[in-house]
mmCIF file of N, CA and C in Angstrom:
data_model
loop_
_atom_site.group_PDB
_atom_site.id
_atom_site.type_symbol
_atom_site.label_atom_id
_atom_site.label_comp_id
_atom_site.label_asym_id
_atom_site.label_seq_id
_atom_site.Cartn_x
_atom_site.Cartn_y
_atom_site.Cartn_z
ATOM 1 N N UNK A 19 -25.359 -12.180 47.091
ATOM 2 C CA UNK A 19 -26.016 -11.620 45.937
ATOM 3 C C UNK A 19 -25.562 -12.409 44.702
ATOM 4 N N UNK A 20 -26.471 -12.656 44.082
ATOM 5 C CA UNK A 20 -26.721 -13.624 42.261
ATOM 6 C C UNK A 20 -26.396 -12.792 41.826
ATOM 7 N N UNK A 21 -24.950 -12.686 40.649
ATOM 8 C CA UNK A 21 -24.841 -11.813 39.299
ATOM 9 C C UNK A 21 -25.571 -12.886 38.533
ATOM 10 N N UNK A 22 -25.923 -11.899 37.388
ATOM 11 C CA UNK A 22 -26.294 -12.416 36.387
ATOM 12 C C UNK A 22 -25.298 -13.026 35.365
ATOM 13 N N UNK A 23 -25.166 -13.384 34.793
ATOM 14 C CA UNK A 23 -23.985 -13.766 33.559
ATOM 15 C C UNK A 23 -24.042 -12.884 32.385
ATOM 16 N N UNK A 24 -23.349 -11.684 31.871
ATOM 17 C CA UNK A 24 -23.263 -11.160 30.830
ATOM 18 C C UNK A 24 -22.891 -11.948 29.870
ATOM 19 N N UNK A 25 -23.359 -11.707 28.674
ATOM 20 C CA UNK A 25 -23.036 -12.024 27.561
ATOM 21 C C UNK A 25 -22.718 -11.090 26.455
ATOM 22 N N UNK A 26 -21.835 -10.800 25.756
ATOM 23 C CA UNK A 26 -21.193 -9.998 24.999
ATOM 24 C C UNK A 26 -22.245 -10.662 23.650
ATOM 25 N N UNK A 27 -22.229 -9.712 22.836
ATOM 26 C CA UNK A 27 -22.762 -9.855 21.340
ATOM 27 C C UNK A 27 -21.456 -9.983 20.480
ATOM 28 N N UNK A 28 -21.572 -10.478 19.627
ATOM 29 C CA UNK A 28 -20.440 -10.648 18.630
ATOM 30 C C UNK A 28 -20.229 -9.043 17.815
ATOM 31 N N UNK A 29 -19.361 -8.950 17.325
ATOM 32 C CA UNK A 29 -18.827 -7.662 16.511
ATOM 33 C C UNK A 29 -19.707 -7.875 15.333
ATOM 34 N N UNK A 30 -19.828 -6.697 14.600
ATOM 35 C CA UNK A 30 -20.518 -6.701 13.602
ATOM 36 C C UNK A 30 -19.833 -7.429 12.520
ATOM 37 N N UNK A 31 -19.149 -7.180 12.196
ATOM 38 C CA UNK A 31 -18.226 -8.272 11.090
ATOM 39 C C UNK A 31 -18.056 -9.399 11.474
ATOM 40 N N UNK A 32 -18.291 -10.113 12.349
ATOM 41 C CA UNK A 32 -18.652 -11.461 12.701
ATOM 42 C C UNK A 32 -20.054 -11.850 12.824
ATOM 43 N N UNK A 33 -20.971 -10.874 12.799
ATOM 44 C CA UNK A 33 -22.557 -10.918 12.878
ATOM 45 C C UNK A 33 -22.490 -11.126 11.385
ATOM 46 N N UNK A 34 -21.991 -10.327 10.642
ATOM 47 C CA UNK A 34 -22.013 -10.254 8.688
ATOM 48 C C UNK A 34 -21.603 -11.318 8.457
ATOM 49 N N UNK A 35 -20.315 -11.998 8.812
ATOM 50 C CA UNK A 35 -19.614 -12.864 8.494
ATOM 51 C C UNK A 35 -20.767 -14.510 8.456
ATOM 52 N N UNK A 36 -21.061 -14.154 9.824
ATOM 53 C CA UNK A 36 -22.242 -15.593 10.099
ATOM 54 C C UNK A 36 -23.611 -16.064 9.260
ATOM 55 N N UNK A 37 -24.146 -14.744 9.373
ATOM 56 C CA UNK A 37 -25.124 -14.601 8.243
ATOM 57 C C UNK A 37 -24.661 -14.708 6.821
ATOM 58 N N UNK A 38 -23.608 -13.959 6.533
ATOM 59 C CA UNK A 38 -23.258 -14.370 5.449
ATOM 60 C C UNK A 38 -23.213 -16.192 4.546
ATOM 61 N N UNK A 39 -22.401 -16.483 5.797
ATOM 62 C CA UNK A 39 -22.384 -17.916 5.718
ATOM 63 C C UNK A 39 -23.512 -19.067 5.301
ATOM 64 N N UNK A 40 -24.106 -18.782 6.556
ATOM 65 C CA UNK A 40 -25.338 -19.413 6.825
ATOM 66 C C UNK A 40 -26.425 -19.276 5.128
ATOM 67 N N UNK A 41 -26.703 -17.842 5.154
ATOM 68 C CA UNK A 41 -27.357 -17.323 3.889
ATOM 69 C C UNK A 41 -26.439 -18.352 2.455
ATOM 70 N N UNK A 42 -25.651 -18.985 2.700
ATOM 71 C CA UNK A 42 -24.669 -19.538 1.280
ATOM 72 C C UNK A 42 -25.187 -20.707 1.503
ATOM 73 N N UNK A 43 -25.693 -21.261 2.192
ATOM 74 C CA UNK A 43 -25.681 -22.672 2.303
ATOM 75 C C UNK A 43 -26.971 -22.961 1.288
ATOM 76 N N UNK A 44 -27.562 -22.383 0.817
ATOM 77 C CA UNK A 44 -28.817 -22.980 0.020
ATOM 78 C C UNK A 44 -28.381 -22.278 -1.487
ATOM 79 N N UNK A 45 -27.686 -21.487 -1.913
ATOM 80 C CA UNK A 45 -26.745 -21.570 -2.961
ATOM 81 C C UNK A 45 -25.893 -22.433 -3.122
ATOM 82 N N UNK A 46 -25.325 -22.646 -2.380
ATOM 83 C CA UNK A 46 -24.298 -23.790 -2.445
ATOM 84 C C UNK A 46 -25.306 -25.245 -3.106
ATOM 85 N N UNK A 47 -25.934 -25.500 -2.108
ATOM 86 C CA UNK A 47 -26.790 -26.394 -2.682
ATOM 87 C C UNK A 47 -27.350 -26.423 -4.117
ATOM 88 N N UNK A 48 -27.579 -24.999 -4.443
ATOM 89 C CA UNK A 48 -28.680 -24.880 -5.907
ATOM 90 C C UNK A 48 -27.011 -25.524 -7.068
ATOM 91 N N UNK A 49 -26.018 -24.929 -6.733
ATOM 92 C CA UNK A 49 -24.574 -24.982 -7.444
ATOM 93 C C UNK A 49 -24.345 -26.073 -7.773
ATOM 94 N N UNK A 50 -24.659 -27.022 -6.528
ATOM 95 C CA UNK A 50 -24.042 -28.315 -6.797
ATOM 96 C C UNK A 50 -25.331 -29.344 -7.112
ATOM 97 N N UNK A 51 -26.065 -28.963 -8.040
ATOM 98 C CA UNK A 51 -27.149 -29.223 -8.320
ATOM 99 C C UNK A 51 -26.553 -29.499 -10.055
ATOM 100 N N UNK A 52 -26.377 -28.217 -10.713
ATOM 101 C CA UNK A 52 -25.802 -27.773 -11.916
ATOM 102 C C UNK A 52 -24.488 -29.028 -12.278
ATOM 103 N N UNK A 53 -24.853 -29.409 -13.670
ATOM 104 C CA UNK A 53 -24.193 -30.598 -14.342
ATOM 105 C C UNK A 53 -22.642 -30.343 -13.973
ATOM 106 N N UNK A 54 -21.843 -30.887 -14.057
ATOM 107 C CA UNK A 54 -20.222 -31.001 -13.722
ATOM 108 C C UNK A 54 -20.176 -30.018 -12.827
ATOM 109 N N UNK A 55 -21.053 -29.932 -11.798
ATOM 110 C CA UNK A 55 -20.293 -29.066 -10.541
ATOM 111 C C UNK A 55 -19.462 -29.597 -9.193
ATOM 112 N N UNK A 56 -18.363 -29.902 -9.245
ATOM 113 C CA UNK A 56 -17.241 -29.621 -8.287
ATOM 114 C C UNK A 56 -17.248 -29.220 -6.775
ATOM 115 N N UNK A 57 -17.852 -28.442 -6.846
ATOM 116 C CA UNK A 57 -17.709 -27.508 -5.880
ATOM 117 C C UNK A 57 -18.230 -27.710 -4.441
ATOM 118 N N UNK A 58 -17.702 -27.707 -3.245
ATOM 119 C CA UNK A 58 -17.967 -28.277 -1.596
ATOM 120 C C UNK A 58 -18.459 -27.199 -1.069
ATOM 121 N N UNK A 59 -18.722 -27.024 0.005
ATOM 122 C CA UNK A 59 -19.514 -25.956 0.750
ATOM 123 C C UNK A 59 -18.576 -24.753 1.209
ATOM 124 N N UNK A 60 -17.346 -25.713 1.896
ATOM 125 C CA UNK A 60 -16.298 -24.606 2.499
ATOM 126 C C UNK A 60 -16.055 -23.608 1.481
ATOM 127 N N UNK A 61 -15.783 -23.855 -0.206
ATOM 128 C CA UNK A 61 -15.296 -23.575 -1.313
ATOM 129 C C UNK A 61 -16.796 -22.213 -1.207
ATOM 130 N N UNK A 62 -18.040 -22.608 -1.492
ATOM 131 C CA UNK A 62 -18.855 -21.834 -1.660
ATOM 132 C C UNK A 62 -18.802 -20.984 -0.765
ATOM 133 N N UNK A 63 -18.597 -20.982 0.995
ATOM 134 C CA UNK A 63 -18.540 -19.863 2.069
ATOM 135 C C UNK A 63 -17.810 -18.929 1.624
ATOM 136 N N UNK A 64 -16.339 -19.424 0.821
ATOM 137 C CA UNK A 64 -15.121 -18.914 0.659
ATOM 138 C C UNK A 64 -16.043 -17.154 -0.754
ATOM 139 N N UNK A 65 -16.649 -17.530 -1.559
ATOM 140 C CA UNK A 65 -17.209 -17.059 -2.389
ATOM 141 C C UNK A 65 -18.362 -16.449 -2.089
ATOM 142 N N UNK A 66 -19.491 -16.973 -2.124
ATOM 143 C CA UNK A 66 -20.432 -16.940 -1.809
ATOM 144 C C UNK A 66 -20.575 -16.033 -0.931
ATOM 145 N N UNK A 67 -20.455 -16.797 0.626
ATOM 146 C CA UNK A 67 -20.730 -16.380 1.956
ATOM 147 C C UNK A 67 -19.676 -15.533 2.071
ATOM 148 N N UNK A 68 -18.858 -15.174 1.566
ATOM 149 C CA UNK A 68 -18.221 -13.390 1.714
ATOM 150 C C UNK A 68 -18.836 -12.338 0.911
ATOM 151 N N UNK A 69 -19.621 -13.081 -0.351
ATOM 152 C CA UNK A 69 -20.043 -11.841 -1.156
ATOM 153 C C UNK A 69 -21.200 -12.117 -0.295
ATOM 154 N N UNK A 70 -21.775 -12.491 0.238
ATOM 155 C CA UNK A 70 -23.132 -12.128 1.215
ATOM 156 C C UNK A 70 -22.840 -11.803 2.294
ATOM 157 N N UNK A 71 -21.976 -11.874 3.150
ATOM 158 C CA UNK A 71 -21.277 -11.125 4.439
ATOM 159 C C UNK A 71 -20.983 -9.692 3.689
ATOM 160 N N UNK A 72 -20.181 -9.618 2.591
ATOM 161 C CA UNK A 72 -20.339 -7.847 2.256
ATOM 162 C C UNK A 72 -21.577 -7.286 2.398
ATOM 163 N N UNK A 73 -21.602 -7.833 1.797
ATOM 164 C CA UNK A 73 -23.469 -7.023 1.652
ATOM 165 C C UNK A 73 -24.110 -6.233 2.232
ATOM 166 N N UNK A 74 -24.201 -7.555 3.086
ATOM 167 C CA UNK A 74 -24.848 -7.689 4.854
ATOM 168 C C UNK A 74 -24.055 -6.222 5.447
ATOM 169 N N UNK A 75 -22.797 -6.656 5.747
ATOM 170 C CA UNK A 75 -22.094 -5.516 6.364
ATOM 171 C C UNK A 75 -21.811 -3.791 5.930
ATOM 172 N N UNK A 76 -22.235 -4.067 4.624
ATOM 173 C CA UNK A 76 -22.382 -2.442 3.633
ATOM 174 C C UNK A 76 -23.341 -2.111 3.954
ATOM 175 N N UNK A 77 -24.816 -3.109 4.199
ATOM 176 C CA UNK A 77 -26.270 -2.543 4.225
ATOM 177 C C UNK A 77 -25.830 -2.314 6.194
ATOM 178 N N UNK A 78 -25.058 -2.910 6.419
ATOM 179 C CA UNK A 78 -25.800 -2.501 8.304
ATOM 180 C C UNK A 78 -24.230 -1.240 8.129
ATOM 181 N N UNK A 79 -23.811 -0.838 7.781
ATOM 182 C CA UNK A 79 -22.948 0.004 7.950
ATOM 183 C C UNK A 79 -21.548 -0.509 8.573
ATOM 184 N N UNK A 80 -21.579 -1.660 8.341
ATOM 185 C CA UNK A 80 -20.106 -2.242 8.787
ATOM 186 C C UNK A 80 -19.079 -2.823 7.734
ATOM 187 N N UNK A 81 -17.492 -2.839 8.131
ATOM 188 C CA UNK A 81 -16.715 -3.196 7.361
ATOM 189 C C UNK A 81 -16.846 -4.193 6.547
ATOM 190 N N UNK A 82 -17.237 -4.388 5.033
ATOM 191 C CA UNK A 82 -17.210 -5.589 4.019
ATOM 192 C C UNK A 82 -16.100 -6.228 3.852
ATOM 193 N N UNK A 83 -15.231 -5.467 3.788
ATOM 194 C CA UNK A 83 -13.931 -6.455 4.386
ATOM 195 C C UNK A 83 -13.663 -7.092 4.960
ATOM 196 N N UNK A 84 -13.769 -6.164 6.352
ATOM 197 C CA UNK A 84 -13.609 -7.664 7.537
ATOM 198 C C UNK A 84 -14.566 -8.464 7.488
ATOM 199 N N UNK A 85 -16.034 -8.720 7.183
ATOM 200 C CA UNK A 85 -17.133 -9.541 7.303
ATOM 201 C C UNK A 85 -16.817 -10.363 6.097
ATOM 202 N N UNK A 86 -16.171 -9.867 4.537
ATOM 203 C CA UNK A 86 -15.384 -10.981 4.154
ATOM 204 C C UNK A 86 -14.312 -12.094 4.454
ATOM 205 N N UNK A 87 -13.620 -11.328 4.707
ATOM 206 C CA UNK A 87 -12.082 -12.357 5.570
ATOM 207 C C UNK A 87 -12.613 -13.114 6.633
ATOM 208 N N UNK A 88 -13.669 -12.704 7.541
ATOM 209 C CA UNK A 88 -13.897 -14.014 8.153
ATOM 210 C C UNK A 88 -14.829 -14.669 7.713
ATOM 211 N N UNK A 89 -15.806 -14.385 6.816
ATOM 212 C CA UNK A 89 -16.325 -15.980 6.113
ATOM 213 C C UNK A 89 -15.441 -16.518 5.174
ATOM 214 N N UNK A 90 -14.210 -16.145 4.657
ATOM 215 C CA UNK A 90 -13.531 -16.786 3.570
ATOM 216 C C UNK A 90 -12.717 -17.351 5.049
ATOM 217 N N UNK A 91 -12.337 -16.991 6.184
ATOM 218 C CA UNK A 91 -11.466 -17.759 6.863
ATOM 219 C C UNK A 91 -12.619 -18.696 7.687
ATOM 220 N N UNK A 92 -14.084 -18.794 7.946
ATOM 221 C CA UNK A 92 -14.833 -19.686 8.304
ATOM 222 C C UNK A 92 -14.743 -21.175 7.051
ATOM 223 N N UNK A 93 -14.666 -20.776 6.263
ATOM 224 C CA UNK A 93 -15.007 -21.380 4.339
ATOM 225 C C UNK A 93 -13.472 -22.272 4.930
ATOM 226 N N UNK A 94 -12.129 -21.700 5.155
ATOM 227 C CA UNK A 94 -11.095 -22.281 4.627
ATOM 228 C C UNK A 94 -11.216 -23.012 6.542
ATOM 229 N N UNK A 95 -11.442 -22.898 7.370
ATOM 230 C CA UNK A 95 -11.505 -23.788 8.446
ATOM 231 C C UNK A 95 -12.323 -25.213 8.405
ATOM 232 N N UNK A 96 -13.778 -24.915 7.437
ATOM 233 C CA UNK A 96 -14.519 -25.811 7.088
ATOM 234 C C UNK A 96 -13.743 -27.058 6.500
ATOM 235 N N UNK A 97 -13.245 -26.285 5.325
ATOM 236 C CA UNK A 97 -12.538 -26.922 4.512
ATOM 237 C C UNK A 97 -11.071 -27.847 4.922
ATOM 238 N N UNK A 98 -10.575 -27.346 6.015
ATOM 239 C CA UNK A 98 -9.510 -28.077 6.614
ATOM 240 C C UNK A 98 -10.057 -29.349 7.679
ATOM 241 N N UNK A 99 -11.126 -29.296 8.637
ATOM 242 C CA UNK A 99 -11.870 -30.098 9.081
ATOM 243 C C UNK A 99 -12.241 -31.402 7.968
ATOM 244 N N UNK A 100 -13.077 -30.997 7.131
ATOM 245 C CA UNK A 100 -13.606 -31.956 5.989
ATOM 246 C C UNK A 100 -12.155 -33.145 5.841
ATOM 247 N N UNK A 101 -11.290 -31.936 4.982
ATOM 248 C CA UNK A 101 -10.101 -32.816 5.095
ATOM 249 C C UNK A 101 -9.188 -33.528 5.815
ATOM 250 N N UNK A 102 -9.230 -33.060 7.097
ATOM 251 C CA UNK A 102 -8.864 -34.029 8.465
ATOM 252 C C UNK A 102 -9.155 -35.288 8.555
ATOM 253 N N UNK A 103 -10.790 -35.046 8.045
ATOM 254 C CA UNK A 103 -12.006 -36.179 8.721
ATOM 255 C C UNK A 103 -11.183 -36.863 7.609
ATOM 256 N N UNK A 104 -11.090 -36.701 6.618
ATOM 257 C CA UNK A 104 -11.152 -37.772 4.812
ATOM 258 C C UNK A 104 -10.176 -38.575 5.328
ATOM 259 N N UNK A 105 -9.030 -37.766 5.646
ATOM 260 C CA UNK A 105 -7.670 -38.197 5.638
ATOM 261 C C UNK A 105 -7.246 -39.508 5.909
ATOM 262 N N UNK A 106 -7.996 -39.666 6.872
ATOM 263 C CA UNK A 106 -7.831 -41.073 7.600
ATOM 264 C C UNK A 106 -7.135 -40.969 8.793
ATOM 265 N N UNK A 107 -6.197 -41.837 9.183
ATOM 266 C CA UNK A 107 -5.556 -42.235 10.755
ATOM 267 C C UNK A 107 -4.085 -41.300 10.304
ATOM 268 N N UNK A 108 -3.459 -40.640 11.042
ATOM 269 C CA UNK A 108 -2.303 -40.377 10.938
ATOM 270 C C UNK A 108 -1.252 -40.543 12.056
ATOM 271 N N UNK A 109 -1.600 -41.409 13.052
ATOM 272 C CA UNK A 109 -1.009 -42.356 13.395
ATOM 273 C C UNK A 109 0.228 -42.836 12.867
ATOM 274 N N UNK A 110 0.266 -43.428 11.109
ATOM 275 C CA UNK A 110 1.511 -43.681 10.883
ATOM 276 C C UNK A 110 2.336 -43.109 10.158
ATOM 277 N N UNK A 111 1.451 -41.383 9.946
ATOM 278 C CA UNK A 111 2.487 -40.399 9.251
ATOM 279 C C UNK A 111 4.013 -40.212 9.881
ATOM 280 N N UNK A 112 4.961 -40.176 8.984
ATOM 281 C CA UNK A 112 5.692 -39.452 9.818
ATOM 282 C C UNK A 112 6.205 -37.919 10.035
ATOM 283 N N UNK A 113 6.788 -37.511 11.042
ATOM 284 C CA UNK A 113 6.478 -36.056 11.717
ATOM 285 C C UNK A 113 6.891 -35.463 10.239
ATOM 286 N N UNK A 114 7.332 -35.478 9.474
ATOM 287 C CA UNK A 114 7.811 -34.597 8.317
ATOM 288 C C UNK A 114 6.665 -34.001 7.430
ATOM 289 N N UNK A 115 5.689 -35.026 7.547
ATOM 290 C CA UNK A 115 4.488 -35.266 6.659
ATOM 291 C C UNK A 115 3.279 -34.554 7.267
ATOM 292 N N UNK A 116 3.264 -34.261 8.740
ATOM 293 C CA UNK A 116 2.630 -33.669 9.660
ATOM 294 C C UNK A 116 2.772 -32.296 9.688
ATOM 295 N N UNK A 117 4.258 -32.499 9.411
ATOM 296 C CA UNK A 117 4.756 -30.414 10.004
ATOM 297 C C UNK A 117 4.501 -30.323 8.243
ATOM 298 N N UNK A 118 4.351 -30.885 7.182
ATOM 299 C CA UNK A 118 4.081 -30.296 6.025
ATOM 300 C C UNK A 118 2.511 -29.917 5.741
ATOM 301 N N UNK A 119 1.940 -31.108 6.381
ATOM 302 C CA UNK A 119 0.380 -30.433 6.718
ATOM 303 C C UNK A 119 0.282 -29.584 7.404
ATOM 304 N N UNK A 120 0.948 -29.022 8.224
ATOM 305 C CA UNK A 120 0.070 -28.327 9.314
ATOM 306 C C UNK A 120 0.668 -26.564 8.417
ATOM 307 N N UNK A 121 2.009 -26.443 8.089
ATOM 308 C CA UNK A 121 2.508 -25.666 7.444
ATOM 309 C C UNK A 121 1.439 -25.379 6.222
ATOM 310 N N UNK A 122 1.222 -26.739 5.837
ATOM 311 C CA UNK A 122 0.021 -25.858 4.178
ATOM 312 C C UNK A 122 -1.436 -25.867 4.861
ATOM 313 N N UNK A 123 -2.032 -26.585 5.975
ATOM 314 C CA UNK A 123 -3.233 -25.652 6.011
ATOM 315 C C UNK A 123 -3.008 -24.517 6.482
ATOM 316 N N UNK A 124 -1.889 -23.465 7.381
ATOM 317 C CA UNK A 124 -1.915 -22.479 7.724
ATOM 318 C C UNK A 124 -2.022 -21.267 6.570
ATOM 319 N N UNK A 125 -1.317 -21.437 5.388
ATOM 320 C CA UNK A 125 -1.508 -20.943 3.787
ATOM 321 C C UNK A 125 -2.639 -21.501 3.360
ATOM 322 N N UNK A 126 -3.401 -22.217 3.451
ATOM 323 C CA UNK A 126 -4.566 -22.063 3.290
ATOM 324 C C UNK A 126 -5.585 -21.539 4.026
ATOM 325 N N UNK A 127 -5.596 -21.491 5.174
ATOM 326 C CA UNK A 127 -6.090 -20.572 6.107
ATOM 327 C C UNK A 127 -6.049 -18.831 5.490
ATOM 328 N N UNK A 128 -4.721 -18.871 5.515
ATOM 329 C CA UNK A 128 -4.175 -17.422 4.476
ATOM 330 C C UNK A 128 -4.862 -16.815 3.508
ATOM 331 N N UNK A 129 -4.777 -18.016 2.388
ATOM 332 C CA UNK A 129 -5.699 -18.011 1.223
ATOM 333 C C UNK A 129 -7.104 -17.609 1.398
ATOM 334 N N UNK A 130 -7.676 -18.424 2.234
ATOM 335 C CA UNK A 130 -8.981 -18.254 1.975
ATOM 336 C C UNK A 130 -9.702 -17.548 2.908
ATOM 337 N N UNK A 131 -8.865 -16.365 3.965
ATOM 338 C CA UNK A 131 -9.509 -15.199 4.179
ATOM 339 C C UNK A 131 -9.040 -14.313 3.259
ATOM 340 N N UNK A 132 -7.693 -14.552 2.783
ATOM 341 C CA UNK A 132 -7.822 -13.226 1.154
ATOM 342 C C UNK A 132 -8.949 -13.421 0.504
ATOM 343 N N UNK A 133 -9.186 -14.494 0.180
ATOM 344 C CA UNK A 133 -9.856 -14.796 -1.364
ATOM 345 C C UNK A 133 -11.370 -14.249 -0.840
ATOM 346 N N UNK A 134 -11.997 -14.411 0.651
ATOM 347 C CA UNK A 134 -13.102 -13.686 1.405
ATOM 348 C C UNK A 134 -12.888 -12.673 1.335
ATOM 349 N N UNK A 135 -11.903 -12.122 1.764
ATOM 350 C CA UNK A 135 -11.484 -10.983 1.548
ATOM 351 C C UNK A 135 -11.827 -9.679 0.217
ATOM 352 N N UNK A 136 -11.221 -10.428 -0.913
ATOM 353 C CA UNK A 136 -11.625 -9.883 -1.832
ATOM 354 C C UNK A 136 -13.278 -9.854 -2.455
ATOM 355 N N UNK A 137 -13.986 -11.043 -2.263
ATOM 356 C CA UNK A 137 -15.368 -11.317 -2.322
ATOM 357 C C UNK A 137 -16.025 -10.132 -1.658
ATOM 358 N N UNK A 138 -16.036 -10.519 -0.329
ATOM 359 C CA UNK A 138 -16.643 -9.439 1.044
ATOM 360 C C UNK A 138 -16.433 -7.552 0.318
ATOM 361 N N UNK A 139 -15.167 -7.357 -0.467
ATOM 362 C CA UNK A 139 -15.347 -5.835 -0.991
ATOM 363 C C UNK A 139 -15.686 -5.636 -2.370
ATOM 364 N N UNK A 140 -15.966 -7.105 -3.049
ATOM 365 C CA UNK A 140 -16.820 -7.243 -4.529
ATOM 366 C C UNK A 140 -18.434 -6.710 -3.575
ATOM 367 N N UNK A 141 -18.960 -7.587 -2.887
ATOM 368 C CA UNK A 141 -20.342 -7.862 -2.527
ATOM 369 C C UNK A 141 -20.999 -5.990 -1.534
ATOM 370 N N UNK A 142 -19.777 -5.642 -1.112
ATOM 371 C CA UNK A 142 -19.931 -4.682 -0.479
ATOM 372 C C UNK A 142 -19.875 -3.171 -1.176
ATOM 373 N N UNK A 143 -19.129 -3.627 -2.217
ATOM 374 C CA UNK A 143 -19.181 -2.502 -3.377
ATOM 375 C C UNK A 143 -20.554 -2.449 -4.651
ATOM 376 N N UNK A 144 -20.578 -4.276 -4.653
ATOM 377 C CA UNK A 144 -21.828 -4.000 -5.479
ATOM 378 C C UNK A 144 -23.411 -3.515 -4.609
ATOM 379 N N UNK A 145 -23.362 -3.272 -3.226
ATOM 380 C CA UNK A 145 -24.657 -2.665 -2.843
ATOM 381 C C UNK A 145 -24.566 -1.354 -2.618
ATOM 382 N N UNK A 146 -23.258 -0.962 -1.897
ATOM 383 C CA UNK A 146 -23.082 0.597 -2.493
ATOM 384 C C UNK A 146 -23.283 0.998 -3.608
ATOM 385 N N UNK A 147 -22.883 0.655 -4.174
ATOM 386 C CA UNK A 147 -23.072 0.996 -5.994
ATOM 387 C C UNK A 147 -24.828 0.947 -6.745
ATOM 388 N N UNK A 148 -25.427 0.129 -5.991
ATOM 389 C CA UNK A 148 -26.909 -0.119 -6.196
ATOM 390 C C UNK A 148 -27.619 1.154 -5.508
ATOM 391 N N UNK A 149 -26.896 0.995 -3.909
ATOM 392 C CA UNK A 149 -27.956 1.980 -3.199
ATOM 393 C C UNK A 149 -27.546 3.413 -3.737
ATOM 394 N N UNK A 150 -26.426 3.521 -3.991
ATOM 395 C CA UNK A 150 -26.300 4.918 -4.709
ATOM 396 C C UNK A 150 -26.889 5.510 -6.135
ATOM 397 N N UNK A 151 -27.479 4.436 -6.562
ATOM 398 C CA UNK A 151 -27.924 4.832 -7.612
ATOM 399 C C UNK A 151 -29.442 4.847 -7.604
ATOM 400 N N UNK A 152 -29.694 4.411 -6.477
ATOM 401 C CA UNK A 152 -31.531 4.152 -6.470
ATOM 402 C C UNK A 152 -31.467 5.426 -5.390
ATOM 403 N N UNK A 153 -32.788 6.289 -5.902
ATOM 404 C CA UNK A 153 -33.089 7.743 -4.731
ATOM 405 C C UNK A 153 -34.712 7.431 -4.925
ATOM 406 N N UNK A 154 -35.344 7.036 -3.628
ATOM 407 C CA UNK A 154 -36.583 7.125 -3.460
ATOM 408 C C UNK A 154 -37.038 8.432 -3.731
ATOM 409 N N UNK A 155 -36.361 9.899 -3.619
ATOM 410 C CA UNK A 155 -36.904 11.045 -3.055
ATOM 411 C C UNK A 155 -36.942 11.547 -4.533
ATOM 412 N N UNK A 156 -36.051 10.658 -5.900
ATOM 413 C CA UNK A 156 -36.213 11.534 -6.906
ATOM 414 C C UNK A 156 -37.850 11.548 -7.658
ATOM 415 N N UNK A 157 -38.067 13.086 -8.164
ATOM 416 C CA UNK A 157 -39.234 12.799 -9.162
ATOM 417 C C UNK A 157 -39.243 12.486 -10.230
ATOM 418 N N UNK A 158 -40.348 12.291 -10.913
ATOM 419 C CA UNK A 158 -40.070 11.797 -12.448
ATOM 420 C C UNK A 158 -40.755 12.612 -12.988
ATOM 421 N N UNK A 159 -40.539 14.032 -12.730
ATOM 422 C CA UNK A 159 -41.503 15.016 -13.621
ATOM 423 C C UNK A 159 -40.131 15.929 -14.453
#
């Protein structure tokens, strides 16, 4: 007898988190459009794509928190990749210079699911705060 292969669905705060993300990428773009803008994509997930993972996760009834912290920790993984790639050969680092990288992207890792973190319960508070104030059912008499 053939089983089939189950496949698990992702958690909802990783469903928020993704969308969130994804949904940043054409902000990000409009951002770095705007005169002296700075700003990289991972940086925008970190912002952005947590205040749109809240959202997401306030409107489907799931934690804005956690659907923040992991797009601010998707944002700060991005962001450590990018910088890998830049870096060049490290080949002739030596180990001191290695265990000091690997030590500060883990604080940055840190960082930038707080900093999602905090976004994800800005973005999740500002649609509570909307939907609570809008009542289809009120009259205007």
């Amino acid at each position: 007898m053939v089983s089939t292969p189950r496949f698990r669905t992702l958690p909802p705060a990783w469903k928020s988190a993704l969308i969130g993300v994804i949904a940043s990428l054409p902000v990000i773009a409009v951002v770095n459009w705007l005169p002296e803008s700075e700003s990289t994509v991972g940086a925008g997930m970190m912002v952005f794509g947590a205040f749109i993972a809240g959202a997401v996760a306030a409107l489907s009834s799931a934690d804005p928190d956690a659907a923040g912290l992991r797009a601010g920790l998707l944002g700060g993984v991005l962001e450590l990749l990018v910088f890998a790639a830049t870096a060049g050969t490290t080949a002739a680092w030596p180990p001191s210079r290695i265990a000091f990288f690997g030590l500060a992207g883990g604080v940055v890792l840190c960082l930038a699911s707080m900093f999602g973190l905090g976004c994800g319960r800005v973005g999740g508070w500002m649609v509570r705060t909307v939907a609570s104030r809008w009542n289809p059912t009120a009259s205007t008499s």
